[in-house]
PDB file of C-alpha atoms and ligand atoms in Angstrom:
ATOM      1  CA  MET A1279      -0.148   0.072   0.049  1.00 61.00           C
ATOM      2  CA  LYS A1280       1.238   3.545  -1.058  1.00 68.00           C
ATOM      3  CA  TYR A1281       2.602   5.560   1.996  1.00 65.00           C
ATOM      4  CA  THR A1282      -0.250   8.191   1.575  1.00 70.00           C
ATOM      5  CA  GLN A1283      -2.984   5.665   1.317  1.00 72.00           C
ATOM      6  CA  ARG A1284      -1.939   4.237   4.894  1.00 75.00           C
ATOM      7  CA  HIS A1285      -2.157   7.987   6.258  1.00 78.00           C
ATOM      8  CA  MET A1286      -5.535   8.368   4.500  1.00 80.00           C
ATOM      9  CA  ASN A1287      -6.792   4.989   6.311  1.00 83.00           C
ATOM     10  CA  HIS A1288      -5.696   6.490   9.685  1.00 88.00           C
ATOM     11  CA  PRO A1289      -6.386  10.207   9.935  1.00 93.00           C
ATOM     12  CA  LYS A1290      -5.044  11.964  12.793  1.00 96.00           C
ATOM     13  CA  HIS A1291      -5.659  15.567  14.311  1.00 97.00           C
ATOM     14  CA  ILE A1292      -2.889  17.399  13.763  1.00 98.00           C
ATOM     15  CA  ALA A1293      -2.490  21.031  15.363  1.00 98.00           C
ATOM     16  CA  LEU A1294       0.134  23.475  13.740  1.00 99.00           C
ATOM     17  CA  VAL A1295       1.250  26.559  15.582  1.00 99.00           C
ATOM     18  CA  ALA A1296       4.108  29.027  14.899  1.00 98.00           C
ATOM     19  CA  HIS A1297       5.172  32.292  16.153  1.00 98.00           C
ATOM     20  CA  ASP A1298       5.773  35.008  13.844  1.00 98.00           C
ATOM     21  CA  ASN A1299       9.548  34.360  13.418  1.00 98.00           C
ATOM     22  CA  LYS A1300       8.942  30.891  12.660  1.00 98.00           C
ATOM     23  CA  LYS A1301       6.141  31.181  10.098  1.00 98.00           C
ATOM     24  CA  LYS A1302       8.167  31.019   7.327  1.00 98.00           C
ATOM     25  CA  GLU A1303       9.793  27.803   8.610  1.00 98.00           C
ATOM     26  CA  MET A1304       6.370  26.401   9.250  1.00 98.00           C
ATOM     27  CA  LEU A1305       5.141  27.167   5.698  1.00 98.00           C
ATOM     28  CA  ALA A1306       8.064  25.563   4.073  1.00 98.00           C
ATOM     29  CA  TRP A1307       7.562  22.406   6.260  1.00 98.00           C
ATOM     30  CA  VAL A1308       3.904  22.283   5.739  1.00 98.00           C
ATOM     31  CA  SER A1309       4.568  22.543   1.998  1.00 98.00           C
ATOM     32  CA  GLU A1310       7.233  19.839   1.890  1.00 98.00           C
ATOM     33  CA  HIS A1311       4.858  17.460   3.839  1.00 98.00           C
ATOM     34  CA  ALA A1312       1.478  18.799   2.303  1.00 98.00           C
ATOM     35  CA  PRO A1313       0.865  15.366   0.609  1.00 96.00           C
ATOM     36  CA  ILE A1314       0.629  13.337   3.848  1.00 96.00           C
ATOM     37  CA  LEU A1315      -0.785  16.355   5.893  1.00 97.00           C
ATOM     38  CA  GLU A1316      -3.845  16.771   3.625  1.00 96.00           C
ATOM     39  CA  GLN A1317      -4.679  13.238   4.782  1.00 95.00           C
ATOM     40  CA  HIS A1318      -5.274  14.183   8.252  1.00 96.00           C
ATOM     41  CA  HIS A1319      -7.269  16.867  10.028  1.00 97.00           C
ATOM     42  CA  LEU A1320      -5.631  20.119  10.568  1.00 98.00           C
ATOM     43  CA  TYR A1321      -6.047  22.538  13.453  1.00 98.00           C
ATOM     44  CA  ALA A1322      -4.157  25.871  13.411  1.00 98.00           C
ATOM     45  CA  THR A1323      -3.950  29.143  15.463  1.00 98.00           C
ATOM     46  CA  GLY A1324      -5.386  31.934  13.516  1.00 98.00           C
ATOM     47  CA  THR A1325      -2.652  33.548  11.863  1.00 98.00           C
ATOM     48  CA  THR A1326      -0.928  30.397  11.049  1.00 98.00           C
ATOM     49  CA  GLY A1327      -3.960  28.732   9.768  1.00 98.00           C
ATOM     50  CA  ALA A1328      -4.792  31.829   7.534  1.00 98.00           C
ATOM     51  CA  LEU A1329      -0.985  31.734   6.296  1.00 98.00           C
ATOM     52  CA  LEU A1330      -1.120  28.081   5.495  1.00 98.00           C
ATOM     53  CA  GLU A1331      -4.573  28.244   3.750  1.00 98.00           C
ATOM     54  CA  HIS A1332      -3.589  31.295   1.587  1.00 98.00           C
ATOM     55  CA  ASN A1333      -0.417  29.774   0.297  1.00 98.00           C
ATOM     56  CA  LEU A1334      -1.282  25.880   0.022  1.00 98.00           C
ATOM     57  CA  ASP A1335      -4.133  23.977  -1.111  1.00 95.00           C
ATOM     58  CA  LEU A1336      -5.103  22.721   2.387  1.00 97.00           C
ATOM     59  CA  THR A1337      -8.212  22.792   4.352  1.00 97.00           C
ATOM     60  CA  ILE A1338      -7.286  23.861   8.131  1.00 98.00           C
ATOM     61  CA  GLU A1339      -9.680  24.334  11.048  1.00 98.00           C
ATOM     62  CA  LYS A1340      -8.624  27.918  12.328  1.00 98.00           C
ATOM     63  CA  LEU A1341      -8.846  28.872  15.866  1.00 98.00           C
ATOM     64  CA  ILE A1342      -8.334  32.099  17.382  1.00 98.00           C
ATOM     65  CA  SER A1343      -5.040  34.003  17.150  1.00 98.00           C
ATOM     66  CA  GLY A1344      -2.341  32.827  19.639  1.00 98.00           C
ATOM     67  CA  PRO A1345      -2.361  36.195  21.645  1.00 98.00           C
ATOM     68  CA  LEU A1346      -6.025  36.274  21.642  1.00 98.00           C
ATOM     69  CA  GLY A1347      -6.376  32.819  23.353  1.00 98.00           C
ATOM     70  CA  GLY A1348      -5.537  30.402  20.317  1.00 98.00           C
ATOM     71  CA  ASP A1349      -3.047  28.327  22.367  1.00 98.00           C
ATOM     72  CA  GLN A1350      -5.471  28.054  25.178  1.00 98.00           C
ATOM     73  CA  GLN A1351      -8.090  26.642  22.467  1.00 98.00           C
ATOM     74  CA  VAL A1352      -5.496  24.204  21.404  1.00 98.00           C
ATOM     75  CA  GLY A1353      -4.832  23.044  24.947  1.00 98.00           C
ATOM     76  CA  ALA A1354      -8.668  22.623  25.666  1.00 98.00           C
ATOM     77  CA  LEU A1355      -8.834  20.351  22.842  1.00 98.00           C
ATOM     78  CA  ILE A1356      -5.768  18.407  23.984  1.00 98.00           C
ATOM     79  CA  THR A1357      -7.711  18.004  27.355  1.00 96.00           C
ATOM     80  CA  GLU A1358     -10.616  16.606  25.805  1.00 96.00           C
ATOM     81  CA  GLY A1359      -8.387  14.252  23.625  1.00 96.00           C
ATOM     82  CA  SER A1360      -9.166  15.860  20.311  1.00 97.00           C
ATOM     83  CA  ILE A1361      -5.393  16.221  19.311  1.00 98.00           C
ATOM     84  CA  ASP A1362      -3.234  13.343  18.374  1.00 97.00           C
ATOM     85  CA  MET A1363      -0.064  15.588  17.487  1.00 98.00           C
ATOM     86  CA  LEU A1364       1.120  19.110  17.986  1.00 98.00           C
ATOM     87  CA  ILE A1365       3.832  20.835  15.663  1.00 99.00           C
ATOM     88  CA  PHE A1366       4.609  24.133  17.569  1.00 99.00           C
ATOM     89  CA  PHE A1367       7.468  26.308  16.135  1.00 99.00           C
ATOM     90  CA  TRP A1368       7.740  28.564  19.127  1.00 98.00           C
ATOM     91  CA  ASP A1369      10.148  31.344  19.015  1.00 98.00           C
ATOM     92  CA  PRO A1370      13.360  31.090  21.527  1.00 98.00           C
ATOM     93  CA  PHE A1371      14.591  34.498  21.115  1.00 98.00           C
ATOM     94  CA  GLU A1372      11.666  36.659  21.572  1.00 96.00           C
ATOM     95  CA  PRO A1373       9.708  37.399  24.505  1.00 96.00           C
ATOM     96  CA  LEU A1374       5.877  37.461  23.880  1.00 97.00           C
ATOM     97  CA  PRO A1375       3.006  39.031  25.590  1.00 97.00           C
ATOM     98  CA  HIS A1376       1.213  35.567  25.851  1.00 98.00           C
ATOM     99  CA  ASP A1377       4.306  33.615  27.286  1.00 98.00           C
ATOM    100  CA  PRO A1378       2.132  32.327  29.953  1.00 98.00           C
ATOM    101  CA  ASP A1379      -0.084  30.808  27.142  1.00 98.00           C
ATOM    102  CA  VAL A1380       2.518  29.115  25.546  1.00 98.00           C
ATOM    103  CA  LYS A1381       4.172  27.569  28.587  1.00 98.00           C
ATOM    104  CA  ALA A1382       0.541  26.396  29.527  1.00 98.00           C
ATOM    105  CA  LEU A1383       0.134  24.855  26.190  1.00 98.00           C
ATOM    106  CA  LEU A1384       3.362  23.023  26.415  1.00 98.00           C
ATOM    107  CA  ARG A1385       2.624  21.758  29.860  1.00 98.00           C
ATOM    108  CA  ILE A1386      -0.865  20.470  28.866  1.00 98.00           C
ATOM    109  CA  ALA A1387       0.614  18.641  26.039  1.00 98.00           C
ATOM    110  CA  ALA A1388       3.083  16.930  28.257  1.00 98.00           C
ATOM    111  CA  VAL A1389       0.245  16.370  31.068  1.00 97.00           C
ATOM    112  CA  TRP A1390      -1.681  14.350  28.238  1.00 96.00           C
ATOM    113  CA  ASN A1391       1.298  12.529  26.594  1.00 97.00           C
ATOM    114  CA  VAL A1392       0.569  14.198  23.157  1.00 98.00           C
ATOM    115  CA  PRO A1393       3.728  13.787  20.754  1.00 98.00           C
ATOM    116  CA  VAL A1394       4.875  17.639  20.182  1.00 98.00           C
ATOM    117  CA  ALA A1395       7.541  18.813  17.737  1.00 98.00           C
ATOM    118  CA  CYS A1396       8.828  22.059  18.680  1.00 98.00           C
ATOM    119  CA  ASN A1397      11.298  22.328  15.756  1.00 98.00           C
ATOM    120  CA  GLN A1398      11.538  21.095  12.104  1.00 98.00           C
ATOM    121  CA  ALA A1399      13.723  18.138  12.896  1.00 98.00           C
ATOM    122  CA  THR A1400      11.937  16.614  15.415  1.00 98.00           C
ATOM    123  CA  ALA A1401       8.537  17.569  12.812  1.00 98.00           C
ATOM    124  CA  ASP A1402      10.371  15.563  10.276  1.00 98.00           C
ATOM    125  CA  PHE A1403      10.875  12.690  12.669  1.00 98.00           C
ATOM    126  CA  LEU A1404       7.329  12.498  13.564  1.00 97.00           C
ATOM    127  CA  ILE A1405       5.640  13.063  10.207  1.00 97.00           C
ATOM    128  CA  GLN A1406       7.824  10.167   8.925  1.00 96.00           C
ATOM    129  CA  SER A1407       6.844   7.811  11.717  1.00 96.00           C
ATOM    130  CA  PRO A1408       5.525   4.691  10.607  1.00 94.00           C
ATOM    131  CA  LEU A1409       2.771   5.018  13.312  1.00 93.00           C
ATOM    132  CA  MET A1410       1.408   7.830  11.354  1.00 91.00           C
ATOM    133  CA  GLY A1411       0.250   5.324   8.846  1.00 87.00           C
ATOM    134  CA  GLU A1412      -1.273   3.198  11.601  1.00 89.00           C
ATOM    135  CA  ASN A1413      -4.090   2.911  13.851  1.00 89.00           C
ATOM    136  CA  TYR A1414      -1.961   4.352  16.746  1.00 89.00           C
ATOM    137  CA  THR A1415      -3.206   6.704  19.639  1.00 89.00           C
ATOM    138  CA  HIS A1416      -0.843   7.825  22.373  1.00 91.00           C
ATOM    139  CA  SER A1417      -1.469   6.358  25.561  1.00 92.00           C
ATOM    140  CA  VAL A1418      -3.641   8.518  28.077  1.00 88.00           C
ATOM    141  CA  PRO A1419      -2.281   8.700  31.813  1.00 87.00           C
ATOM    142  CA  ASP A1420      -4.739   7.469  34.252  1.00 88.00           C
ATOM    143  CA  TYR A1421      -4.380  10.132  36.946  1.00 88.00           C
ATOM    144  CA  GLU A1422      -6.648   8.382  39.184  1.00 87.00           C
ATOM    145  CA  HIS A1423      -4.276   8.612  42.128  1.00 85.00           C
ATOM    146  CA  TYR A1424      -4.228  12.351  41.282  1.00 83.00           C
ATOM    147  CA  ARG A1425      -7.954  12.536  41.347  1.00 83.00           C
ATOM    148  CA  ILE A1426      -8.455  10.736  44.338  1.00 87.00           C
ATOM    149  CA  LYS A1427      -5.861  13.121  46.198  1.00 85.00           C
ATOM    150  CA  ARG A1428      -7.692  16.115  44.863  1.00 81.00           C
ATOM    151  CA  ARG A1429     -11.002  14.646  46.196  1.00 86.00           C
ATOM    152  CA  ASN A1430      -9.667  13.815  49.520  1.00 88.00           C
ATOM    153  CA  ILE A1431      -8.307  17.321  49.993  1.00 88.00           C
ATOM    154  CA  ALA A1432     -11.883  18.878  48.576  1.00 88.00           C
ATOM    155  CA  GLU A1433     -13.663  16.493  51.343  1.00 91.00           C
ATOM    156  CA  THR A1434     -11.371  17.274  54.062  1.00 89.00           C
ATOM    157  CA  ASN A1435     -11.887  21.284  53.783  1.00 81.00           C
TER     158      ASN A1435
HETATM  159  O1  13P B2369       1.195  32.905  18.970  1.00 73.83           O
HETATM  160  C1  13P B2369       0.941  31.835  18.368  1.00 73.83           C
HETATM  161  C2  13P B2369       1.248  30.728  19.479  1.00 73.83           C
HETATM  162  O2  13P B2369       1.742  31.113  20.473  1.00 73.83           O
HETATM  163  C3  13P B2369       0.607  31.587  17.148  1.00 73.83           C
HETATM  164  O3  13P B2369      -0.398  32.366  16.879  1.00 73.83           O
HETATM  165  P1  13P B2369      -0.955  32.575  15.334  1.00 73.83           P
HETATM  166  O4  13P B2369      -1.013  31.582  14.680  1.00 73.83           O
HETATM  167  O5  13P B2369      -2.512  33.290  15.606  1.00 73.83           O
HETATM  168  O6  13P B2369       0.109  33.681  15.078  1.00 73.83           O
END
């Protein structure tokens, strides 16, 4: 079976996010991998999504722009189990007004064991992984012990 056909049979929900200084890099990366990415359901924060749709023949579910809450929207989708992979080219050189949101997104992706690529090399590894073309979903931690602890705290107060 052709590589792209395998992707078609196992579509994943992929979130694409890039800071302004990284948008060119994201556009180049998405363009290079468009034949694969178009087999999947793509989400993006507002400006990243608009840029990709404008330049490439891709359908993207656009969320709010990052500084207006887009990172938090991606985070919310992660907590409800709607995102299989996050490609987040964040800018390591510029402080941003919504840095707390950026940190929160990276944290919640770690909490829910979502595969995350923060640079192009890692994104290459993820997109070329044989797991992309399989019926693979990342395992979700149980956290029951954590819920019990929280319940106990709530009950003793
Ligand atoms: O700021 C972002 C992520 O933190 C990205 O948002 P935009 O895609 O709207 O530029």
